[in-house]
Amino acid sequence: MSQNDNLFKKIMRGEIPSSKVYEDDDVFAFNDISPVAPTHILIIPKAPIDSLDELTDDDATTAGKLLVAASKLAKKLGFSKDGYRCVINTGAQAGQTVPHLHLHLIAGRDFIWPPG
Ligand code: AMP
């Protein structure tokens, strides 16, 4: 599957509907279609980066912006004080199913550690 055709690219282009919660020049965020918690947001870079494993020094700013967006959303949506979890599944064994870097921002319930 080419980068132009992956699911999240289509969502960013508006070809597949999504529930957008945040967007800026570098980052797009939308609600996960199968939430695992009361809040489950996917934060993705607009740049075509397949996974965390692809990152180079040139991507440091973009990658950092995913975390900044998560922190901003936690405050804006009101779960910053209670706590939240950020997850980046990377590769098949970790359960990555969409080949475009994405950070899961999940909140609104207790989480266990270690994760499953
Ligand atoms: P991962 O398994 O880490 O690759 O995460 C991919 C995520 O994309 C899963 O949590 C899916 O529920 C989510 N997902 C798949 N299709 C859509 C969609 N059309 N809109 C929003 N989220 C989706």
mmCIF file of C-alpha atoms and ligand atoms in Angstrom:
data_model
loop_
_atom_site.group_PDB
_atom_site.id
_atom_site.type_symbol
_atom_site.label_atom_id
_atom_site.label_comp_id
_atom_site.label_asym_id
_atom_site.label_seq_id
_atom_site.Cartn_x
_atom_site.Cartn_y
_atom_site.Cartn_z
ATOM 1 C CA MET A 1 0.000 0.000 0.000
ATOM 2 C CA SER A 2 1.504 3.342 -0.970
ATOM 3 C CA GLN A 3 1.634 6.220 1.490
ATOM 4 C CA ASN A 4 -0.959 8.066 -0.636
ATOM 5 C CA ASP A 5 -3.421 5.266 -0.111
ATOM 6 C CA ASN A 6 -3.198 4.484 3.566
ATOM 7 C CA LEU A 7 -6.329 4.875 5.654
ATOM 8 C CA PHE A 8 -5.122 7.831 7.676
ATOM 9 C CA LYS A 9 -4.047 9.749 4.575
ATOM 10 C CA LYS A 10 -7.576 9.309 3.238
ATOM 11 C CA ILE A 11 -8.992 10.545 6.539
ATOM 12 C CA MET A 12 -6.760 13.642 6.416
ATOM 13 C CA ARG A 13 -7.864 14.329 2.829
ATOM 14 C CA GLY A 14 -11.500 13.996 3.904
ATOM 15 C CA GLU A 15 -12.113 11.005 1.623
ATOM 16 C CA ILE A 16 -13.075 8.915 4.642
ATOM 17 C CA PRO A 17 -15.148 10.673 7.317
ATOM 18 C CA SER A 18 -13.696 11.174 10.767
ATOM 19 C CA SER A 19 -14.467 13.026 13.950
ATOM 20 C CA LYS A 20 -11.684 15.615 14.011
ATOM 21 C CA VAL A 21 -10.664 16.999 17.385
ATOM 22 C CA TYR A 22 -7.547 19.001 16.509
ATOM 23 C CA GLU A 23 -5.530 20.167 13.526
ATOM 24 C CA ASP A 24 -2.573 22.456 12.956
ATOM 25 C CA ASP A 25 0.099 22.796 10.275
ATOM 26 C CA ASP A 26 1.850 19.558 11.262
ATOM 27 C CA VAL A 27 -0.631 17.400 13.152
ATOM 28 C CA PHE A 28 -4.140 15.992 12.696
ATOM 29 C CA ALA A 29 -6.156 14.320 15.475
ATOM 30 C CA PHE A 30 -9.468 12.456 15.392
ATOM 31 C CA ASN A 31 -11.501 10.072 17.506
ATOM 32 C CA ASP A 32 -10.694 6.379 17.155
ATOM 33 C CA ILE A 33 -13.542 4.472 15.522
ATOM 34 C CA SER A 34 -13.235 1.617 18.076
ATOM 35 C CA PRO A 35 -12.449 3.373 21.361
ATOM 36 C CA VAL A 36 -10.816 1.364 24.137
ATOM 37 C CA ALA A 37 -11.539 4.061 26.731
ATOM 38 C CA PRO A 38 -14.055 6.898 27.172
ATOM 39 C CA THR A 39 -11.545 9.141 25.377
ATOM 40 C CA HIS A 40 -9.532 7.574 22.549
ATOM 41 C CA ILE A 41 -7.944 9.994 20.112
ATOM 42 C CA LEU A 42 -5.456 9.247 17.356
ATOM 43 C CA ILE A 43 -2.829 11.942 16.774
ATOM 44 C CA ILE A 44 -0.952 11.691 13.499
ATOM 45 C CA PRO A 45 1.667 13.710 11.646
ATOM 46 C CA LYS A 46 0.672 15.202 8.309
ATOM 47 C CA ALA A 47 4.100 14.179 7.038
ATOM 48 C CA PRO A 48 4.235 10.716 5.438
ATOM 49 C CA ILE A 49 5.935 8.748 8.218
ATOM 50 C CA ASP A 50 5.036 5.057 8.317
ATOM 51 C CA SER A 51 5.927 4.309 11.924
ATOM 52 C CA LEU A 52 8.081 5.252 14.888
ATOM 53 C CA ASP A 53 10.692 2.965 13.405
ATOM 54 C CA GLU A 54 11.112 5.291 10.406
ATOM 55 C CA LEU A 55 12.031 8.384 12.399
ATOM 56 C CA THR A 56 15.288 10.205 11.738
ATOM 57 C CA ASP A 57 16.776 13.322 13.280
ATOM 58 C CA ASP A 58 14.972 15.344 10.611
ATOM 59 C CA ASP A 59 11.641 14.224 12.101
ATOM 60 C CA ALA A 60 12.412 15.332 15.666
ATOM 61 C CA THR A 61 10.240 18.446 15.517
ATOM 62 C CA THR A 62 7.332 16.648 13.898
ATOM 63 C CA ALA A 63 7.524 13.784 16.388
ATOM 64 C CA GLY A 64 7.649 16.209 19.289
ATOM 65 C CA LYS A 65 4.536 17.931 17.996
ATOM 66 C CA LEU A 66 2.552 14.719 18.465
ATOM 67 C CA LEU A 67 3.376 14.841 22.176
ATOM 68 C CA VAL A 68 2.663 18.555 22.431
ATOM 69 C CA ALA A 69 -0.726 17.995 20.788
ATOM 70 C CA ALA A 70 -1.487 15.214 23.302
ATOM 71 C CA SER A 71 -0.625 17.488 26.212
ATOM 72 C CA LYS A 72 -2.730 20.342 24.815
ATOM 73 C CA LEU A 73 -5.710 18.059 24.197
ATOM 74 C CA ALA A 74 -5.491 16.602 27.712
ATOM 75 C CA LYS A 75 -5.810 20.089 29.160
ATOM 76 C CA LYS A 76 -8.435 21.271 26.693
ATOM 77 C CA LEU A 77 -10.628 18.189 27.171
ATOM 78 C CA GLY A 78 -10.247 18.225 30.946
ATOM 79 C CA PHE A 79 -8.532 14.943 31.805
ATOM 80 C CA SER A 80 -5.053 16.323 32.408
ATOM 81 C CA LYS A 81 -5.383 16.152 36.199
ATOM 82 C CA ASP A 82 -6.857 12.629 36.328
ATOM 83 C CA GLY A 83 -4.212 11.185 34.031
ATOM 84 C CA TYR A 84 -4.009 9.632 30.624
ATOM 85 C CA ARG A 85 -1.911 7.292 28.527
ATOM 86 C CA CYS A 86 -0.100 7.742 25.210
ATOM 87 C CA VAL A 87 0.688 4.654 23.147
ATOM 88 C CA ILE A 88 2.510 4.255 19.837
ATOM 89 C CA ASN A 89 2.171 0.715 18.512
ATOM 90 C CA THR A 90 5.145 0.031 16.254
ATOM 91 C CA GLY A 91 5.267 -2.936 13.922
ATOM 92 C CA ALA A 92 3.258 -6.123 13.677
ATOM 93 C CA GLN A 93 4.170 -7.664 17.018
ATOM 94 C CA ALA A 94 3.115 -4.485 18.832
ATOM 95 C CA GLY A 95 -0.212 -4.453 17.003
ATOM 96 C CA GLN A 96 0.299 -1.621 14.523
ATOM 97 C CA THR A 97 -2.366 -2.062 11.863
ATOM 98 C CA VAL A 98 -2.196 1.236 9.947
ATOM 99 C CA PRO A 99 1.121 2.121 8.258
ATOM 100 C CA HIS A 100 1.137 5.779 9.252
ATOM 101 C CA LEU A 101 2.693 6.908 12.547
ATOM 102 C CA HIS A 102 -0.053 7.475 15.133
ATOM 103 C CA LEU A 103 -0.166 8.172 18.820
ATOM 104 C CA HIS A 104 -3.139 6.800 20.778
ATOM 105 C CA LEU A 105 -4.257 9.259 23.465
ATOM 106 C CA ILE A 106 -6.527 7.383 25.859
ATOM 107 C CA ALA A 107 -8.195 8.565 29.044
ATOM 108 C CA GLY A 108 -11.260 8.343 31.231
ATOM 109 C CA ARG A 109 -10.702 5.063 33.073
ATOM 110 C CA ASP A 110 -8.069 3.262 35.128
ATOM 111 C CA PHE A 111 -5.305 1.554 33.148
ATOM 112 C CA ILE A 112 -3.254 -1.442 34.194
ATOM 113 C CA TRP A 113 0.494 -1.929 33.898
ATOM 114 C CA PRO A 114 2.033 -3.807 32.192
ATOM 115 C CA PRO A 115 -0.337 -3.396 29.249
ATOM 116 C CA GLY A 116 -1.589 -6.469 27.433
HETATM 117 P P1 AMP B 1 -2.965 0.548 15.567
HETATM 118 O O1 AMP B 1 -3.590 -0.793 15.836
HETATM 119 O O2 AMP B 1 -2.041 1.015 16.643
HETATM 120 O O3 AMP B 1 -2.345 0.590 14.186
HETATM 121 O O4 AMP B 1 -4.151 1.591 15.583
HETATM 122 C C1 AMP B 1 -4.999 1.810 14.492
HETATM 123 C C2 AMP B 1 -6.254 2.398 15.040
HETATM 124 O O5 AMP B 1 -7.012 2.938 13.971
HETATM 125 C C3 AMP B 1 -7.177 1.396 15.758
HETATM 126 O O6 AMP B 1 -7.330 1.768 17.123
HETATM 127 C C4 AMP B 1 -8.478 1.488 14.977
HETATM 128 O O7 AMP B 1 -9.623 1.382 15.798
HETATM 129 C C5 AMP B 1 -8.358 2.848 14.335
HETATM 130 N N1 AMP B 1 -9.154 3.026 13.143
HETATM 131 C C6 AMP B 1 -9.291 2.173 12.103
HETATM 132 N N2 AMP B 1 -10.095 2.690 11.163
HETATM 133 C C7 AMP B 1 -10.469 3.917 11.626
HETATM 134 C C8 AMP B 1 -11.315 4.945 11.102
HETATM 135 N N3 AMP B 1 -11.918 4.848 9.913
HETATM 136 N N4 AMP B 1 -11.504 6.062 11.857
HETATM 137 C C9 AMP B 1 -10.905 6.179 13.063
HETATM 138 N N5 AMP B 1 -10.094 5.243 13.594
HETATM 139 C C10 AMP B 1 -9.889 4.118 12.886
#
